[in-house]
Amino acid sequence: MTKYGYGRVSTITQELEVQIQALQDENCDVILTEKFTGTTTRRPVFDELMSRIQAGDTLVVTKLDRLARNTKEGIEVIEHLFSMDVKVYVLNVGLLENTTMGRFFLTTLLAVAEMERNLIVERMQEGKAIAKQREDFREGRPKKFDKKHLDNAMKLLGSNSYKEVEATTGISVATLARERRKRKENKLIND
């Protein structure tokens, strides 16, 4: 009988350390983790875990939403584990049991988790819609260098190579070339 721990975060920039520590504190024999969005059905590490787990084993997760994207999938995953005689232990909830009350509790928790995710998405979309109304709105990552820095770099390019300007300003050759090309195109349009 093996005690498996499974941790997942949705983006590459998120960290797994908190989940790993919690799973270690729970004395899991094997801990599998992945950085994969919960909005996709393809989760290679989770799929590997499901093929390895056997009757009598225990699956430990920190939160229920680490297992599934939505209520329907969560119920399917946990029912599959129950049918294999695998125990499911959720650290912030406790042991999920294959009983009428256990299934009711599971369905309710999964529905609440899905609702919370949907509310977060709605709030983000509302915030973005409001932000788009601003005249200075720009979608995407903010620019690393402002106009003053780029103007200085373009002046330096008059008497220096791209590599020399990159070393002096910290602005990459690709950014310098793109800015120079953009300014030449704008000059042609403005003339």
Coordinates of C-alpha atoms in Angstrom, one line a residue:
M1 CA 0.0 0.0 0.0
T2 CA 1.5 3.2 -1.2
K3 CA 0.6 6.7 -0.2
Y4 CA 0.8 9.0 -3.3
G5 CA 0.9 12.7 -3.1
Y6 CA -0.1 14.8 -6.1
G7 CA 0.6 18.5 -6.5
R8 CA -0.2 20.8 -9.4
V9 CA 0.0 24.5 -10.3
S10 CA -1.6 26.0 -13.3
T11 CA 1.3 28.2 -14.7
I12 CA 5.0 27.9 -15.1
T13 CA 5.5 31.0 -12.8
Q14 CA 3.6 29.5 -9.9
E15 CA 5.6 27.5 -7.3
L16 CA 4.9 24.0 -6.0
E17 CA 6.9 24.3 -2.8
V18 CA 4.0 24.8 -0.4
Q19 CA 2.1 21.8 -1.8
I20 CA 5.3 19.6 -1.8
Q21 CA 6.0 20.6 1.8
A22 CA 2.4 19.8 2.9
L23 CA 2.6 16.4 1.1
Q24 CA 5.9 15.6 2.7
D25 CA 4.5 16.6 6.1
E26 CA 1.7 14.0 5.4
N27 CA 4.4 11.4 4.9
C28 CA 3.6 10.5 1.3
D29 CA 5.8 7.7 -0.1
V30 CA 5.8 9.1 -3.6
I31 CA 5.1 12.7 -4.6
L32 CA 4.3 13.6 -8.2
T33 CA 4.0 17.2 -9.3
E34 CA 3.4 19.1 -12.5
K35 CA 2.9 22.6 -13.8
F36 CA -0.1 22.2 -16.1
T37 CA -3.3 24.2 -16.4
G38 CA -6.4 22.6 -14.9
T39 CA -8.3 23.8 -18.0
T40 CA -6.8 21.0 -20.2
T41 CA -7.6 17.4 -19.9
R42 CA -4.1 16.4 -20.8
R43 CA -2.0 16.2 -17.6
P44 CA 0.8 13.8 -18.2
V45 CA 2.0 13.3 -14.6
F46 CA -1.6 12.9 -13.4
D47 CA -2.2 10.3 -16.1
E48 CA 1.0 8.5 -15.0
L49 CA -0.2 8.5 -11.4
M50 CA -3.6 7.1 -12.4
S51 CA -1.9 4.2 -14.2
R52 CA 0.4 3.5 -11.2
I53 CA -2.1 3.7 -8.3
Q54 CA -3.6 0.4 -7.1
A55 CA -6.2 -1.0 -4.7
G56 CA -5.3 -0.2 -1.1
D57 CA -3.2 2.9 -2.0
T58 CA -4.0 6.4 -0.8
L59 CA -4.0 9.5 -3.0
V60 CA -3.3 12.8 -1.1
V61 CA -3.8 16.3 -2.5
T62 CA -3.7 19.6 -0.8
K63 CA -7.0 20.9 -2.3
L64 CA -9.8 19.2 -4.2
D65 CA -9.3 21.5 -7.2
R66 CA -5.8 20.0 -7.8
L67 CA -7.5 16.8 -9.0
A68 CA -10.0 18.2 -11.5
R69 CA -11.0 21.1 -13.7
N70 CA -14.7 21.0 -12.9
T71 CA -17.3 19.2 -10.8
K72 CA -18.1 16.6 -13.4
E73 CA -14.5 15.6 -13.9
G74 CA -13.8 15.6 -10.2
I75 CA -16.7 13.2 -9.5
E76 CA -15.5 11.0 -12.4
V77 CA -11.9 10.9 -11.1
I78 CA -12.9 10.2 -7.5
E79 CA -15.5 7.6 -8.4
H80 CA -12.9 5.9 -10.5
L81 CA -10.5 5.9 -7.5
F82 CA -13.3 4.6 -5.2
S83 CA -14.0 1.8 -7.7
M84 CA -10.3 0.8 -7.5
D85 CA -10.6 0.8 -3.7
V86 CA -8.2 3.8 -3.5
K87 CA -8.6 6.2 -0.5
V88 CA -8.7 9.9 -1.4
Y89 CA -7.4 12.3 1.3
V90 CA -7.7 16.1 0.8
L91 CA -5.6 18.0 3.3
N92 CA -7.9 20.9 3.7
V93 CA -11.1 18.7 3.9
G94 CA -10.1 15.2 5.2
L95 CA -10.7 11.7 4.0
L96 CA -13.3 11.4 1.3
E97 CA -15.5 8.4 1.8
N98 CA -17.4 6.2 -0.6
T99 CA -20.7 6.7 1.2
T100 CA -23.9 8.6 0.4
M101 CA -22.9 11.5 2.7
G102 CA -19.3 11.3 1.4
R103 CA -20.5 11.6 -2.2
F104 CA -22.8 14.5 -1.3
F105 CA -20.0 16.3 0.5
L106 CA -17.7 15.7 -2.5
T107 CA -20.2 17.0 -5.0
T108 CA -20.9 20.1 -2.9
L109 CA -17.2 20.9 -2.5
L110 CA -16.4 20.4 -6.2
A111 CA -19.3 22.6 -7.2
V112 CA -18.1 25.4 -4.8
A113 CA -14.5 25.1 -6.2
E114 CA -15.8 25.4 -9.8
M115 CA -18.0 28.4 -8.9
E116 CA -15.0 30.1 -7.2
R117 CA -12.8 29.5 -10.4
N118 CA -15.6 30.9 -12.6
L119 CA -16.1 34.0 -10.4
I120 CA -12.4 34.7 -10.6
V121 CA -12.5 34.5 -14.4
E122 CA -15.5 36.7 -14.5
R123 CA -13.8 39.3 -12.2
M124 CA -10.7 39.3 -14.4
Q125 CA -12.8 39.8 -17.6
E126 CA -14.7 42.6 -16.0
G127 CA -11.5 44.3 -14.8
K128 CA -10.0 43.9 -18.3
A129 CA -13.2 45.4 -19.9
I130 CA -13.0 48.4 -17.6
A131 CA -9.2 48.8 -18.2
K132 CA -9.8 48.7 -22.0
Q133 CA -12.0 51.8 -21.7
R134 CA -8.9 53.8 -20.6
E135 CA -7.1 55.6 -23.4
D136 CA -3.7 54.5 -22.2
F137 CA -4.7 50.8 -22.1
R138 CA -2.1 48.3 -23.5
E139 CA -2.7 44.6 -23.5
G140 CA 0.2 42.4 -22.6
R141 CA 3.4 42.9 -20.6
P142 CA 4.4 46.5 -19.9
K143 CA 7.3 47.8 -21.9
K144 CA 10.7 47.4 -20.3
F145 CA 12.2 50.6 -21.7
D146 CA 10.5 53.9 -22.0
K147 CA 10.8 56.4 -24.9
K148 CA 13.7 58.3 -23.3
H149 CA 15.8 55.1 -23.0
L150 CA 15.0 54.1 -26.6
D151 CA 15.7 57.6 -27.9
N152 CA 19.2 57.5 -26.2
A153 CA 19.8 54.1 -27.7
M154 CA 18.9 55.2 -31.2
K155 CA 21.4 58.1 -30.9
L156 CA 24.1 55.7 -29.7
L157 CA 23.4 53.5 -32.8
G158 CA 24.5 56.4 -35.0
S159 CA 28.1 55.8 -34.0
N160 CA 28.2 52.4 -32.3
S161 CA 27.3 48.8 -33.2
Y162 CA 24.2 47.0 -32.0
K163 CA 26.3 44.9 -29.6
E164 CA 28.1 48.0 -28.2
V165 CA 24.7 49.7 -27.6
E166 CA 23.3 46.6 -26.0
A167 CA 26.3 46.4 -23.7
T168 CA 25.9 50.1 -22.7
T169 CA 22.1 50.3 -22.4
G170 CA 21.0 46.7 -21.6
I171 CA 18.6 46.9 -24.5
S172 CA 18.8 43.7 -26.6
V173 CA 20.0 43.7 -30.2
A174 CA 16.5 42.4 -31.2
T175 CA 14.7 45.3 -29.4
L176 CA 17.2 47.8 -30.9
A177 CA 16.6 46.5 -34.4
R178 CA 12.9 46.4 -34.0
E179 CA 12.8 50.0 -32.7
R180 CA 15.1 51.2 -35.5
R181 CA 12.9 49.5 -38.1
K182 CA 9.7 50.9 -36.5
R183 CA 11.1 54.5 -36.5
K184 CA 12.2 54.2 -40.1
E185 CA 8.7 53.0 -41.1
N186 CA 7.1 55.8 -39.2
K187 CA 9.4 58.4 -40.8
L188 CA 8.4 57.1 -44.3
I189 CA 4.8 57.4 -43.4
N190 CA 5.1 60.9 -41.8
D191 CA 7.1 62.3 -44.8

